[in-house]
């Protein structure tokens, strides 16, 4: 009892002494931090994943007095995207409730989204036979199917036995043909073009040398003729396929009553949103998610997939790692193991630490000035004079982007490697030296293996920073749409000079540069989610390697 | 003394007998000890320290004019209170102190009649001839096998058969073979403290050095592990010249043939162990071993 009262009567300083208030205070800040991160991640996760989840299509009937209708029509149909209160108050001073519909059919309406006041809606229905069609252009079509007119004049009316199956097989045939056209035009005709380009370069090179020009010219002309014939043959094949694309015709009716038609060659896939069961929705979710990962973007990146951007980010990060890790580790070994610790080394260390704080755009400008213009320009004038004035390496590309990123992340690697090397105990080093090992042997056999987990920690930090960076990349090689991947089956397989796409830039481009930001919004979320997942996957892989190494060389300082 | 003609083991016995006989004599200056046993001088693995002084940062002198001789294939113990310079001297024998910035020395240390500070002598080749066991066991985070063959690996030895033989021989010498022969390729960090220290001994003797330096090898071990290692040291002196630094005077009497007492960076007295402990010539030594200070 006396002890208790003593506690009550204790001075403020004494009460604070055990530190309990600080436990709560510091814990609170951590909790706030965690909450913010969890909130951010869940927003991205929910919005990113819901992009692929098929929603029901609602058909709204507008009231007689409503002015919201399109032309004379009193109907709209679409996915319900948002329910909100309009900030503009009516006469009574109330906020006006409204909905946002994704109505599709941009080719007809001229808009893809429509806000409608709740007061304008007299009836909502969910028609079973309404069709959602993904198209090559103008976004999705939301309409009632009417009939399918196949090549040879055969017609099947919607609702007849076998209509869906016929439409499905027609769309599949069209997709196959589209792939084939793309293969011919990009692959085979691309090959012919490359060959022609090479001939042109050879000719130009010969002209630069001025010797034996006539002979080369004659040869080149002959070869060019052969190539020209080959090109015409391929072009004719492609044209024939294109014509076939237009032979099947799909007729449909909008909710406005207007009847329209479209060639099946423009359709990608279709489904009846209001007929989908849960299983159907799940399978649709996964197939769309998969398409997002492996397809190429369409319509200014707002439709289709992000494969080139995903691949570009991955390859850039990988090359960056290959460049930055040896560079940083070797520099750190000198600083930590060989350099005489003194004022100079301390200054160098402070300088390295400060490099990590330089704004990334500065690295971008440096990369553009030094790598692209000076290094790339010299490479071009030395090795590719015949292509000038078209630059080869003298313009932004994968190599320069990776090098710029490597330069930007090297301080991170140096700092964490130094810490890792310093954590290898003196006893261990002495034991090695006493066994007759040289300094380098000690570093090689004892210090580096012992510090490896810490070195990998540095690599993880560098990767996370490199993969998420956008600003410098815009200057040194990232583009909105790259026609080719940096890795392909054409020798020399790795094309370090090519421009590439990057998820971070893709997000910026979709969100802030696209003509229809409302249509691009779901893609922004999905792409953000994918970038986060990519960074997490890369880090998880590195962490797994680190754990394996830590088990092998257990010195658990990291 | 006719021990020059005897085998090392016989000589060892002879030494013990002679030290027992000499117990009566007192007041022998340190230098005289060496002079009285000329049979030990000039032996191949003989450490001779002559007027050796050592400084850390220029002004801090930690060893003062040490002169001593360490006989071959015997255990020599360095005793003395903390900070008396015994470990510093030990670490000078294989030039481990070179790693510290700003050290300097005067005088000479000869190993096998060779000045170890000779400019022409590679420090690596010196360390290959001298094994060292540290106070805190420091096995590498590698397998038991790789720990033992480390000195051979860094010397470029690749012959697998030879390495296998070395592992077996060294672990047997370190009395660790029976416990580890089935787990040679497991991590050395899974061993117990005593086993780790014996592994370090195996590692130190793997390339058959001439001299084995031990810096308080049992200070972190329990009595059972200590007893094992002491037994091992007695075995090892048949093939190696052992110098051991110890705080534990019982240990010094148990394992060593010769003992040197250091105080404040000076060598106070060096004699046969039985002599030093039973009848020290110097007052400081007597005070220390009888526990009157320290």
Coordinates of N, CA, C and O in Angstrom, one line a residue, chain A residues 6-65:
Chain A
X6 N 3.3 5.7 -2.8 CA 4.6 6.4 -3.2 C 4.6 6.6 -4.7 O 5.1 7.6 -5.2
X7 N 4.2 5.6 -5.4 CA 4.2 5.7 -6.9 C 3.3 6.9 -7.4 O 3.7 7.6 -8.3
X8 N 2.2 7.0 -6.8 CA 1.3 8.0 -7.2 C 1.9 9.4 -6.9 O 1.9 10.3 -7.7
X9 N 2.6 9.5 -5.8 CA 3.2 10.7 -5.4 C 4.5 11.0 -6.1 O 5.0 12.1 -5.9
X10 N 5.0 10.1 -6.9 CA 6.3 10.3 -7.5 C 6.3 11.5 -8.4 O 5.3 11.9 -9.0
X11 N 7.4 12.1 -8.6 CA 7.6 13.2 -9.4 C 7.4 12.8 -10.9 O 7.4 11.7 -11.2
X12 N 7.2 13.8 -11.7 CA 7.0 13.6 -13.2 C 8.1 12.8 -13.8 O 8.0 11.8 -14.5
X13 N 9.3 13.3 -13.4 CA 10.5 12.6 -14.0 C 10.6 11.2 -13.6 O 10.9 10.3 -14.4
X14 N 10.2 10.9 -12.3 CA 10.3 9.5 -11.8 C 9.3 8.6 -12.5 O 9.5 7.5 -12.9
X15 N 8.1 9.2 -12.8 CA 7.1 8.4 -13.4 C 7.5 8.1 -14.9 O 7.2 7.0 -15.4
X16 N 8.1 9.0 -15.5 CA 8.5 8.8 -16.9 C 9.7 7.9 -17.0 O 10.0 7.3 -18.1
X17 N 10.4 7.7 -15.9 CA 11.7 7.0 -16.0 C 11.6 5.6 -16.6 O 12.4 5.2 -17.4
X18 N 10.6 4.8 -16.2 CA 10.6 3.4 -16.8 C 10.4 3.4 -18.3 O 10.6 2.4 -19.0
X19 N 9.9 4.5 -18.9 CA 9.9 4.6 -20.3 C 8.6 4.2 -20.9 O 8.4 4.2 -22.2
X20 N 7.5 3.9 -20.1 CA 6.3 3.4 -20.7 C 5.6 4.4 -21.7 O 5.2 4.0 -22.8
X21 N 5.6 5.7 -21.4 CA 5.0 6.6 -22.3 C 5.7 6.6 -23.7 O 5.0 6.6 -24.7
X22 N 7.0 6.4 -23.7 CA 7.7 6.4 -24.9 C 7.4 5.1 -25.7 O 7.4 5.2 -27.0
X23 N 7.1 4.1 -25.0 CA 6.7 2.8 -25.7 C 5.5 3.1 -26.6 O 5.4 2.8 -27.7
X24 N 4.5 3.7 -25.9 CA 3.2 4.0 -26.6 C 3.4 5.0 -27.7 O 2.9 4.8 -28.8
X25 N 4.2 6.0 -27.4 CA 4.5 7.1 -28.4 C 5.1 6.6 -29.6 O 4.7 6.7 -30.8
X26 N 6.2 5.8 -29.4 CA 7.0 5.4 -30.6 C 6.2 4.3 -31.3 O 6.1 4.2 -32.6
X27 N 5.5 3.5 -30.6 CA 4.6 2.4 -31.2 C 3.5 3.0 -32.0 O 3.2 2.5 -33.1
X28 N 3.0 4.2 -31.6 CA 1.9 4.8 -32.3 C 2.4 5.2 -33.7 O 1.7 5.0 -34.7
X29 N 3.6 5.8 -33.7 CA 4.1 6.3 -35.0 C 4.3 5.2 -35.9 O 4.0 5.3 -37.1
X30 N 4.8 4.1 -35.4 CA 5.0 2.9 -36.3 C 3.7 2.4 -36.8 O 3.5 2.1 -38.0
X31 N 2.7 2.4 -35.9 CA 1.3 1.9 -36.3 C 0.8 2.8 -37.4 O 0.2 2.3 -38.4
X32 N 1.0 4.1 -37.3 CA 0.5 5.0 -38.3 C 1.1 4.7 -39.6 O 0.5 4.6 -40.7
X33 N 2.4 4.6 -39.5 CA 3.2 4.3 -40.8 C 2.7 3.0 -41.4 O 2.4 3.0 -42.6
X34 N 2.5 1.9 -40.6 CA 2.1 0.7 -41.2 C 0.7 0.8 -41.8 O 0.4 0.3 -42.8
X35 N -0.2 1.5 -41.0 CA -1.6 1.7 -41.5 C -1.6 2.4 -42.9 O -2.3 2.0 -43.8
X36 N -0.7 3.4 -43.0 CA -0.7 4.1 -44.3 C -0.3 3.2 -45.4 O -0.8 3.2 -46.5
X37 N 0.7 2.4 -45.1 CA 1.2 1.5 -46.2 C 0.2 0.5 -46.5 O -0.1 0.2 -47.7
X38 N -0.5 -0.1 -45.5 CA -1.5 -1.1 -45.7 C -2.6 -0.5 -46.5 O -3.1 -1.1 -47.5
X39 N -3.0 0.8 -46.2 CA -4.1 1.4 -46.9 C -3.7 1.6 -48.4 O -4.5 1.2 -49.3
X40 N -2.5 2.1 -48.6 CA -2.1 2.4 -50.0 C -2.1 1.1 -50.8 O -2.6 1.0 -51.9
X41 N -1.5 0.0 -50.2 CA -1.4 -1.2 -50.9 C -2.8 -1.8 -51.1 O -3.0 -2.4 -52.2
X42 N -3.7 -1.7 -50.2 CA -5.0 -2.3 -50.4 C -5.8 -1.5 -51.5 O -6.5 -2.1 -52.2
X43 N -5.6 -0.2 -51.5 CA -6.3 0.6 -52.6 C -5.8 0.1 -53.9 O -6.6 -0.2 -54.8
X44 N -4.5 -0.1 -54.0 CA -3.9 -0.5 -55.3 C -4.4 -2.0 -55.6 O -4.7 -2.3 -56.8
X45 N -4.3 -2.8 -54.6 CA -4.7 -4.2 -54.8 C -6.2 -4.3 -55.3 O -6.5 -5.0 -56.3
X46 N -7.1 -3.7 -54.5 CA -8.5 -3.8 -54.9 C -8.8 -3.2 -56.2 O -9.4 -3.9 -57.1
X47 N -8.3 -2.0 -56.5 CA -8.6 -1.4 -57.8 C -7.9 -2.1 -58.9 O -8.4 -2.2 -60.0
X48 N -6.6 -2.5 -58.6 CA -5.9 -3.2 -59.7 C -6.5 -4.5 -60.1 O -6.5 -4.9 -61.3
X49 N -7.0 -5.3 -59.1 CA -7.6 -6.6 -59.4 C -9.0 -6.5 -60.0 O -9.4 -7.2 -60.8
X50 N -9.7 -5.4 -59.5 CA -11.1 -5.4 -59.9 C -11.2 -5.0 -61.4 O -12.3 -5.2 -62.0
X51 N -10.1 -4.5 -62.0 CA -10.1 -4.3 -63.4 C -10.5 -5.5 -64.2 O -11.2 -5.4 -65.2
X52 N -10.1 -6.6 -63.8 CA -10.2 -7.9 -64.5 C -11.6 -8.6 -64.2 O -11.9 -9.6 -64.8
X53 N -12.2 -8.1 -63.1 CA -13.5 -8.8 -62.7 C -14.6 -8.3 -63.5 O -14.9 -7.1 -63.6
X54 N -15.3 -9.2 -64.2 CA -16.4 -8.8 -65.1 C -17.6 -8.3 -64.2 O -18.0 -8.9 -63.3
X55 N -18.1 -7.1 -64.6 CA -19.2 -6.5 -63.9 C -20.5 -6.7 -64.7 O -20.5 -6.8 -65.9
X56 N -21.6 -6.6 -63.9 CA -22.9 -6.7 -64.6 C -23.1 -5.5 -65.4 O -22.6 -4.4 -65.1
X57 N -23.9 -5.6 -66.5 CA -24.2 -4.4 -67.3 C -25.6 -4.0 -67.0 O -26.6 -4.9 -67.1
X58 N -25.8 -2.8 -66.6 CA -27.1 -2.3 -66.3 C -27.7 -1.5 -67.4 O -27.0 -0.8 -68.1
X59 N -29.0 -1.7 -67.7 CA -29.6 -0.8 -68.8 C -30.5 0.1 -68.0 O -31.4 -0.3 -67.2
X60 N -30.3 1.4 -68.3 CA -31.2 2.4 -67.6 C -32.1 3.0 -68.6 O -31.8 3.2 -69.7
X61 N -33.3 3.2 -68.1 CA -34.3 4.0 -68.9 C -34.5 5.3 -68.3 O -34.6 5.5 -67.1
X62 N -34.4 6.4 -69.1 CA -34.4 7.7 -68.6 C -35.8 8.2 -68.5 O -36.7 7.7 -69.2
X63 N -36.1 9.2 -67.6 CA -37.4 9.7 -67.5 C -37.8 10.5 -68.8 O -36.9 10.9 -69.5
X64 N -39.1 10.8 -68.9 CA -39.6 11.5 -70.1 C -38.9 12.9 -70.2 O -38.5 13.3 -71.3
X65 N -38.7 13.5 -69.0 CA -38.2 14.9 -69.1 C -36.7 15.0 -69.2 O -36.2 16.1 -69.3

